[in-house]
């Protein structure tokens, strides 16, 4: 990769550790820079491993948000003029909110048998598993107990992962296995969190050994699986094609392994100062400031956006 001389027209921003600070916020400075870039014609999109329901409202409310790349690229959405309403449409308590229906531009789910194979590989592991489908995050009550405990741990420790409250954005199933028996063809992504990074590393080979899937870690204590060829990079280029934007005019900004594909495929790859060492090696630009000190705004300024 080399820094493109083509004006940037599409910028994809990872959330945790990149756009969001350690408090799960978009700073006023970064808000201003991104809004000004959008006013000048740059399409700025959140690019996240989360499903649509878990796109933080603080992001959905940003005036520059119109499209969203979710579930590590398994879905790309046109959120129209009401991004927050589109996010709320995937909440379990959607009736309590004003909602709008998004248009799904890209959807790439698992083949049925592959989804079942991956699901079986997760069974019996000591963690909490989310199933992502049609923009929703699906758990059962057993999984929710794990995430309640994890939420409490994260709340006590400052880190780059924004904490997500259980405010309706997670759909609680009666039984995950029962749901899988009927909806395996609808799975966008599997996402399991473990008690520690060491535990995640212990089980990672179980999934990298499965043929026909992509396996990444969005955080040291998690494992994320999508179908083969499904990643943030392919979906970034699919959206660029949809908008008539050449690859050379795309920018990706990230910090971790689940950003690797979009950093490799974008015209310009920018990595945060707090990014993983192996991810910083992919960068055309590495910010001097981290996600708590407007690193994204710095990158946009350096690129003249």
mmCIF file of C-alpha atoms in Angstrom:
data_model
loop_
_atom_site.group_PDB
_atom_site.id
_atom_site.type_symbol
_atom_site.label_atom_id
_atom_site.label_comp_id
_atom_site.label_asym_id
_atom_site.label_seq_id
_atom_site.Cartn_x
_atom_site.Cartn_y
_atom_site.Cartn_z
ATOM 1 C CA UNK A 1 0.000 0.000 0.000
ATOM 2 C CA UNK A 2 0.973 3.567 -0.525
ATOM 3 C CA UNK A 3 -0.757 6.798 0.325
ATOM 4 C CA UNK A 4 -3.206 7.621 -2.461
ATOM 5 C CA UNK A 5 -2.953 10.919 -4.301
ATOM 6 C CA UNK A 6 -6.664 10.646 -5.091
ATOM 7 C CA UNK A 7 -8.936 12.874 -2.934
ATOM 8 C CA UNK A 8 -10.597 10.814 -0.207
ATOM 9 C CA UNK A 9 -14.335 10.451 -0.843
ATOM 10 C CA UNK A 10 -15.222 7.584 1.525
ATOM 11 C CA UNK A 11 -13.818 7.146 5.040
ATOM 12 C CA UNK A 12 -14.568 4.069 7.165
ATOM 13 C CA UNK A 13 -13.992 4.411 10.907
ATOM 14 C CA UNK A 14 -13.727 1.589 13.408
ATOM 15 C CA UNK A 15 -15.434 2.376 16.720
ATOM 16 C CA UNK A 16 -13.788 0.894 19.841
ATOM 17 C CA UNK A 17 -10.277 2.184 20.213
ATOM 18 C CA UNK A 18 -10.659 4.433 17.175
ATOM 19 C CA UNK A 19 -13.627 6.803 16.876
ATOM 20 C CA UNK A 20 -14.830 6.282 20.455
ATOM 21 C CA UNK A 21 -12.768 7.320 23.441
ATOM 22 C CA UNK A 22 -12.457 5.178 26.555
ATOM 23 C CA UNK A 23 -15.749 6.567 27.853
ATOM 24 C CA UNK A 24 -17.574 5.460 24.719
ATOM 25 C CA UNK A 25 -17.928 9.040 23.451
ATOM 26 C CA UNK A 26 -17.140 10.984 20.296
ATOM 27 C CA UNK A 27 -15.297 14.084 21.473
ATOM 28 C CA UNK A 28 -16.572 17.542 20.435
ATOM 29 C CA UNK A 29 -13.371 18.142 18.443
ATOM 30 C CA UNK A 30 -13.753 14.918 16.468
ATOM 31 C CA UNK A 31 -17.473 15.565 15.948
ATOM 32 C CA UNK A 32 -16.659 18.948 14.438
ATOM 33 C CA UNK A 33 -13.924 17.619 12.141
ATOM 34 C CA UNK A 34 -16.076 14.771 10.818
ATOM 35 C CA UNK A 35 -19.100 17.007 10.284
ATOM 36 C CA UNK A 36 -16.983 19.472 8.324
ATOM 37 C CA UNK A 37 -15.533 16.676 6.185
ATOM 38 C CA UNK A 38 -19.048 15.399 5.508
ATOM 39 C CA UNK A 39 -20.170 18.902 4.518
ATOM 40 C CA UNK A 40 -17.327 18.929 1.996
ATOM 41 C CA UNK A 41 -18.645 15.733 0.399
ATOM 42 C CA UNK A 42 -16.698 12.985 2.180
ATOM 43 C CA UNK A 43 -18.893 9.986 2.985
ATOM 44 C CA UNK A 44 -17.960 9.038 6.546
ATOM 45 C CA UNK A 45 -19.195 5.692 7.876
ATOM 46 C CA UNK A 46 -18.897 3.716 11.102
ATOM 47 C CA UNK A 47 -17.328 0.317 10.348
ATOM 48 C CA UNK A 48 -17.873 -2.034 13.243
ATOM 49 C CA UNK A 49 -17.960 -5.630 14.308
ATOM 50 C CA UNK A 50 -21.232 -4.919 16.090
ATOM 51 C CA UNK A 51 -24.658 -5.563 14.605
ATOM 52 C CA UNK A 52 -26.886 -2.609 13.737
ATOM 53 C CA UNK A 53 -28.738 -2.819 17.072
ATOM 54 C CA UNK A 54 -25.446 -2.311 18.893
ATOM 55 C CA UNK A 55 -24.360 0.765 16.950
ATOM 56 C CA UNK A 56 -24.070 3.213 19.860
ATOM 57 C CA UNK A 57 -26.745 5.924 19.832
ATOM 58 C CA UNK A 58 -23.969 8.477 20.359
ATOM 59 C CA UNK A 59 -22.660 7.450 16.920
ATOM 60 C CA UNK A 60 -26.060 7.092 15.234
ATOM 61 C CA UNK A 61 -26.900 10.668 16.270
ATOM 62 C CA UNK A 62 -23.884 12.132 14.490
ATOM 63 C CA UNK A 63 -24.970 14.340 11.562
ATOM 64 C CA UNK A 64 -22.509 12.672 9.180
ATOM 65 C CA UNK A 65 -23.959 9.171 9.630
ATOM 66 C CA UNK A 66 -25.956 7.915 6.641
ATOM 67 C CA UNK A 67 -24.440 4.479 6.011
ATOM 68 C CA UNK A 68 -23.128 1.874 8.459
ATOM 69 C CA UNK A 69 -20.922 -1.173 7.939
ATOM 70 C CA UNK A 70 -21.764 -3.735 10.631
ATOM 71 C CA UNK A 71 -21.072 -7.315 11.772
ATOM 72 C CA UNK A 72 -17.499 -7.161 10.389
ATOM 73 C CA UNK A 73 -18.908 -6.529 6.934
ATOM 74 C CA UNK A 74 -21.714 -9.100 6.873
ATOM 75 C CA UNK A 75 -24.167 -6.204 6.480
ATOM 76 C CA UNK A 76 -23.991 -2.653 5.134
ATOM 77 C CA UNK A 77 -26.965 -0.389 5.733
ATOM 78 C CA UNK A 78 -28.419 2.767 4.233
ATOM 79 C CA UNK A 79 -29.893 4.481 7.285
ATOM 80 C CA UNK A 80 -31.608 7.248 5.322
ATOM 81 C CA UNK A 81 -32.479 10.413 7.210
ATOM 82 C CA UNK A 82 -33.113 8.747 10.567
ATOM 83 C CA UNK A 83 -30.080 6.671 11.575
ATOM 84 C CA UNK A 84 -31.050 6.530 15.249
ATOM 85 C CA UNK A 85 -34.558 5.346 14.386
ATOM 86 C CA UNK A 86 -33.038 2.633 12.199
ATOM 87 C CA UNK A 87 -30.869 1.454 15.089
ATOM 88 C CA UNK A 88 -33.874 1.409 17.429
ATOM 89 C CA UNK A 89 -35.796 -0.689 14.875
ATOM 90 C CA UNK A 90 -33.470 -3.583 15.851
ATOM 91 C CA UNK A 91 -33.918 -3.140 19.605
ATOM 92 C CA UNK A 92 -35.843 -5.769 21.529
ATOM 93 C CA UNK A 93 -38.017 -2.955 22.905
ATOM 94 C CA UNK A 94 -38.491 -1.226 19.542
ATOM 95 C CA UNK A 95 -42.109 -0.361 20.369
ATOM 96 C CA UNK A 96 -40.813 2.084 22.989
ATOM 97 C CA UNK A 97 -38.942 4.174 20.377
ATOM 98 C CA UNK A 98 -39.613 6.124 17.222
ATOM 99 C CA UNK A 99 -38.241 3.828 14.527
ATOM 100 C CA UNK A 100 -37.403 3.845 10.836
ATOM 101 C CA UNK A 101 -36.558 0.933 8.562
ATOM 102 C CA UNK A 102 -33.050 0.839 7.084
ATOM 103 C CA UNK A 103 -32.207 -0.518 3.646
ATOM 104 C CA UNK A 104 -29.676 -3.361 3.642
ATOM 105 C CA UNK A 105 -27.247 -2.775 0.747
ATOM 106 C CA UNK A 106 -24.985 -5.747 1.527
ATOM 107 C CA UNK A 107 -25.937 -8.916 3.403
ATOM 108 C CA UNK A 108 -23.666 -11.951 3.457
ATOM 109 C CA UNK A 109 -24.814 -14.662 5.846
ATOM 110 C CA UNK A 110 -23.371 -18.113 6.476
ATOM 111 C CA UNK A 111 -24.342 -21.111 4.373
ATOM 112 C CA UNK A 112 -26.639 -23.180 6.606
ATOM 113 C CA UNK A 113 -24.350 -26.146 7.240
ATOM 114 C CA UNK A 114 -21.345 -23.926 7.866
ATOM 115 C CA UNK A 115 -23.306 -21.894 10.422
ATOM 116 C CA UNK A 116 -24.248 -25.092 12.226
ATOM 117 C CA UNK A 117 -20.641 -26.309 12.189
ATOM 118 C CA UNK A 118 -19.367 -23.080 13.703
ATOM 119 C CA UNK A 119 -22.151 -23.002 16.299
ATOM 120 C CA UNK A 120 -21.279 -26.531 17.392
ATOM 121 C CA UNK A 121 -17.630 -25.509 17.784
ATOM 122 C CA UNK A 122 -18.688 -22.851 20.292
ATOM 123 C CA UNK A 123 -20.764 -25.263 22.386
ATOM 124 C CA UNK A 124 -19.388 -26.014 25.832
ATOM 125 C CA UNK A 125 -16.826 -23.202 25.804
ATOM 126 C CA UNK A 126 -16.603 -20.993 28.919
ATOM 127 C CA UNK A 127 -17.822 -17.713 27.491
ATOM 128 C CA UNK A 128 -20.793 -15.742 26.261
ATOM 129 C CA UNK A 129 -21.927 -16.139 22.660
ATOM 130 C CA UNK A 130 -23.801 -13.562 20.575
ATOM 131 C CA UNK A 131 -25.492 -14.498 17.307
ATOM 132 C CA UNK A 132 -25.864 -11.573 14.902
ATOM 133 C CA UNK A 133 -28.819 -11.723 12.514
ATOM 134 C CA UNK A 134 -30.675 -9.035 10.541
ATOM 135 C CA UNK A 135 -28.995 -6.342 12.581
ATOM 136 C CA UNK A 136 -29.823 -7.924 15.944
ATOM 137 C CA UNK A 137 -27.639 -9.399 18.701
ATOM 138 C CA UNK A 138 -29.238 -12.592 20.007
ATOM 139 C CA UNK A 139 -28.488 -14.225 23.375
ATOM 140 C CA UNK A 140 -30.328 -16.482 25.735
ATOM 141 C CA UNK A 141 -30.588 -16.023 29.490
ATOM 142 C CA UNK A 142 -27.538 -18.203 30.184
ATOM 143 C CA UNK A 143 -25.436 -16.020 27.871
ATOM 144 C CA UNK A 144 -26.846 -12.863 29.417
ATOM 145 C CA UNK A 145 -25.595 -13.855 32.868
ATOM 146 C CA UNK A 146 -22.044 -14.039 31.480
ATOM 147 C CA UNK A 147 -22.375 -10.610 29.872
ATOM 148 C CA UNK A 148 -23.824 -9.057 33.033
ATOM 149 C CA UNK A 149 -20.693 -10.216 34.875
ATOM 150 C CA UNK A 150 -18.441 -8.993 32.061
ATOM 151 C CA UNK A 151 -20.199 -5.607 32.066
ATOM 152 C CA UNK A 152 -19.422 -5.244 35.771
ATOM 153 C CA UNK A 153 -15.741 -6.104 35.187
ATOM 154 C CA UNK A 154 -15.381 -3.645 32.308
ATOM 155 C CA UNK A 155 -17.057 -0.867 34.266
ATOM 156 C CA UNK A 156 -14.279 -1.119 36.849
ATOM 157 C CA UNK A 157 -11.379 -1.058 34.392
ATOM 158 C CA UNK A 158 -10.559 1.669 31.879
ATOM 159 C CA UNK A 159 -9.998 0.238 28.402
ATOM 160 C CA UNK A 160 -10.567 0.916 24.714
ATOM 161 C CA UNK A 161 -13.745 -1.130 24.457
ATOM 162 C CA UNK A 162 -16.881 0.966 24.930
ATOM 163 C CA UNK A 163 -19.261 -0.591 27.445
ATOM 164 C CA UNK A 164 -22.714 -1.324 26.083
ATOM 165 C CA UNK A 165 -25.653 -1.303 28.506
ATOM 166 C CA UNK A 166 -28.442 -3.847 28.207
ATOM 167 C CA UNK A 167 -31.013 -1.199 27.258
ATOM 168 C CA UNK A 168 -32.879 -3.149 24.589
ATOM 169 C CA UNK A 169 -30.113 -3.468 22.015
ATOM 170 C CA UNK A 170 -29.738 -7.165 22.876
ATOM 171 C CA UNK A 171 -32.542 -9.610 22.091
ATOM 172 C CA UNK A 172 -32.900 -12.352 24.698
ATOM 173 C CA UNK A 173 -33.955 -15.691 23.239
ATOM 174 C CA UNK A 174 -35.687 -18.477 25.115
ATOM 175 C CA UNK A 175 -32.993 -20.830 23.828
ATOM 176 C CA UNK A 176 -30.136 -20.148 21.396
ATOM 177 C CA UNK A 177 -29.984 -23.730 20.121
ATOM 178 C CA UNK A 178 -33.682 -23.725 19.371
ATOM 179 C CA UNK A 179 -33.267 -20.509 17.390
ATOM 180 C CA UNK A 180 -30.321 -21.961 15.464
ATOM 181 C CA UNK A 181 -32.353 -25.027 14.505
ATOM 182 C CA UNK A 182 -34.700 -22.784 12.535
ATOM 183 C CA UNK A 183 -32.600 -19.775 11.541
ATOM 184 C CA UNK A 184 -29.067 -20.996 10.771
ATOM 185 C CA UNK A 185 -29.336 -19.482 7.270
ATOM 186 C CA UNK A 186 -29.821 -16.023 8.810
ATOM 187 C CA UNK A 187 -26.588 -15.779 10.841
ATOM 188 C CA UNK A 188 -24.365 -12.808 9.960
ATOM 189 C CA UNK A 189 -21.697 -13.466 12.572
ATOM 190 C CA UNK A 190 -20.791 -15.390 15.712
ATOM 191 C CA UNK A 191 -19.132 -13.395 18.483
ATOM 192 C CA UNK A 192 -17.966 -15.004 21.728
ATOM 193 C CA UNK A 193 -16.281 -13.318 24.663
ATOM 194 C CA UNK A 194 -14.215 -15.241 27.197
ATOM 195 C CA UNK A 195 -13.067 -14.574 30.754
ATOM 196 C CA UNK A 196 -9.569 -13.597 29.605
ATOM 197 C CA UNK A 197 -7.344 -13.089 26.584
ATOM 198 C CA UNK A 198 -5.474 -16.257 27.552
ATOM 199 C CA UNK A 199 -8.685 -18.252 27.400
ATOM 200 C CA UNK A 200 -9.546 -16.814 23.974
ATOM 201 C CA UNK A 201 -6.100 -17.756 22.661
ATOM 202 C CA UNK A 202 -6.575 -21.273 23.983
ATOM 203 C CA UNK A 203 -9.681 -21.812 21.853
ATOM 204 C CA UNK A 204 -8.751 -19.731 18.791
ATOM 205 C CA UNK A 205 -7.183 -22.700 16.876
ATOM 206 C CA UNK A 206 -10.518 -24.531 17.084
ATOM 207 C CA UNK A 207 -11.988 -21.906 14.757
ATOM 208 C CA UNK A 208 -9.034 -21.123 12.514
ATOM 209 C CA UNK A 209 -9.038 -24.836 11.640
ATOM 210 C CA UNK A 210 -12.565 -24.602 10.200
ATOM 211 C CA UNK A 211 -12.599 -24.246 6.412
ATOM 212 C CA UNK A 212 -14.824 -21.678 4.731
ATOM 213 C CA UNK A 213 -14.828 -19.027 7.469
ATOM 214 C CA UNK A 214 -13.015 -15.865 8.497
ATOM 215 C CA UNK A 215 -11.839 -15.607 12.100
ATOM 216 C CA UNK A 216 -10.720 -12.377 13.772
ATOM 217 C CA UNK A 217 -10.434 -10.888 17.231
ATOM 218 C CA UNK A 218 -12.009 -7.502 17.821
ATOM 219 C CA UNK A 219 -10.684 -7.601 21.390
ATOM 220 C CA UNK A 220 -8.061 -9.800 23.071
ATOM 221 C CA UNK A 221 -10.737 -11.769 24.951
ATOM 222 C CA UNK A 222 -13.028 -12.518 22.029
ATOM 223 C CA UNK A 223 -13.360 -14.628 18.872
ATOM 224 C CA UNK A 224 -15.465 -13.492 15.913
ATOM 225 C CA UNK A 225 -16.420 -15.695 12.971
ATOM 226 C CA UNK A 226 -18.009 -14.757 9.638
ATOM 227 C CA UNK A 227 -18.400 -16.674 6.396
ATOM 228 C CA UNK A 228 -15.453 -16.879 4.002
ATOM 229 C CA UNK A 229 -14.848 -13.593 2.198
ATOM 230 C CA UNK A 230 -16.926 -11.619 4.690
ATOM 231 C CA UNK A 231 -14.892 -8.836 6.275
ATOM 232 C CA UNK A 232 -14.816 -5.086 6.647
ATOM 233 C CA UNK A 233 -12.557 -4.690 3.613
ATOM 234 C CA UNK A 234 -14.786 -6.460 1.088
ATOM 235 C CA UNK A 235 -17.840 -4.580 2.306
ATOM 236 C CA UNK A 236 -16.044 -1.241 2.248
ATOM 237 C CA UNK A 237 -15.262 -1.828 -1.423
ATOM 238 C CA UNK A 238 -18.835 -3.016 -2.063
ATOM 239 C CA UNK A 239 -20.171 0.241 -0.633
ATOM 240 C CA UNK A 240 -17.621 2.209 -2.648
ATOM 241 C CA UNK A 241 -18.855 0.464 -5.817
ATOM 242 C CA UNK A 242 -22.461 1.200 -4.816
ATOM 243 C CA UNK A 243 -21.580 4.892 -4.477
ATOM 244 C CA UNK A 244 -19.398 5.005 -7.595
ATOM 245 C CA UNK A 245 -16.253 5.748 -5.595
ATOM 246 C CA UNK A 246 -12.909 4.241 -6.719
ATOM 247 C CA UNK A 247 -10.855 2.217 -4.259
ATOM 248 C CA UNK A 248 -8.073 4.814 -4.399
ATOM 249 C CA UNK A 249 -10.486 7.349 -2.888
ATOM 250 C CA UNK A 250 -11.232 5.270 0.215
ATOM 251 C CA UNK A 251 -9.760 5.635 3.692
ATOM 252 C CA UNK A 252 -9.894 3.086 6.515
ATOM 253 C CA UNK A 253 -9.067 3.974 10.119
ATOM 254 C CA UNK A 254 -8.695 1.254 12.748
ATOM 255 C CA UNK A 255 -6.703 -0.195 15.597
ATOM 256 C CA UNK A 256 -7.186 -3.977 15.857
ATOM 257 C CA UNK A 257 -7.226 -7.311 14.046
ATOM 258 C CA UNK A 258 -10.820 -7.043 12.858
ATOM 259 C CA UNK A 259 -9.763 -3.901 10.948
ATOM 260 C CA UNK A 260 -6.989 -5.697 9.067
ATOM 261 C CA UNK A 261 -8.990 -6.454 5.905
ATOM 262 C CA UNK A 262 -10.264 -2.922 5.424
ATOM 263 C CA UNK A 263 -6.826 -1.461 6.101
ATOM 264 C CA UNK A 264 -5.360 -3.808 3.493
ATOM 265 C CA UNK A 265 -8.012 -3.020 0.872
ATOM 266 C CA UNK A 266 -8.578 0.714 1.313
ATOM 267 C CA UNK A 267 -6.764 3.291 -0.780
ATOM 268 C CA UNK A 268 -5.280 4.783 2.400
ATOM 269 C CA UNK A 269 -4.777 2.855 5.643
ATOM 270 C CA UNK A 270 -4.592 4.854 8.874
ATOM 271 C CA UNK A 271 -3.997 3.269 12.259
ATOM 272 C CA UNK A 272 -4.376 4.769 15.699
ATOM 273 C CA UNK A 273 -1.400 5.371 17.982
ATOM 274 C CA UNK A 274 -3.034 2.903 20.388
ATOM 275 C CA UNK A 275 -3.385 0.266 17.666
ATOM 276 C CA UNK A 276 -1.941 -3.225 17.923
ATOM 277 C CA UNK A 277 1.705 -3.384 16.855
ATOM 278 C CA UNK A 278 0.990 -5.803 13.989
ATOM 279 C CA UNK A 279 -1.821 -3.532 12.771
ATOM 280 C CA UNK A 280 0.337 -0.398 12.871
ATOM 281 C CA UNK A 281 2.654 -2.168 10.416
ATOM 282 C CA UNK A 282 -0.160 -2.054 7.820
ATOM 283 C CA UNK A 283 -0.505 1.699 8.017
ATOM 284 C CA UNK A 284 0.235 4.412 5.522
ATOM 285 C CA UNK A 285 -0.374 6.812 8.413
ATOM 286 C CA UNK A 286 -0.153 6.232 12.168
ATOM 287 C CA UNK A 287 -1.670 8.929 14.339
ATOM 288 C CA UNK A 288 0.425 10.616 16.986
ATOM 289 C CA UNK A 289 -2.594 10.875 19.275
ATOM 290 C CA UNK A 290 -4.634 7.957 20.606
ATOM 291 C CA UNK A 291 -8.405 7.510 20.695
ATOM 292 C CA UNK A 292 -8.618 9.523 23.929
ATOM 293 C CA UNK A 293 -6.917 12.509 22.305
ATOM 294 C CA UNK A 294 -8.693 12.966 18.954
ATOM 295 C CA UNK A 295 -6.504 10.671 16.877
ATOM 296 C CA UNK A 296 -9.184 10.420 14.186
ATOM 297 C CA UNK A 297 -9.428 14.211 13.930
ATOM 298 C CA UNK A 298 -5.641 14.358 13.621
ATOM 299 C CA UNK A 299 -5.685 11.866 10.725
ATOM 300 C CA UNK A 300 -8.387 13.823 8.907
ATOM 301 C CA UNK A 301 -6.381 17.038 9.360
ATOM 302 C CA UNK A 302 -3.200 15.412 8.047
ATOM 303 C CA UNK A 303 -5.071 14.210 4.962
ATOM 304 C CA UNK A 304 -6.701 17.596 4.406
ATOM 305 C CA UNK A 305 -10.239 16.250 4.805
#
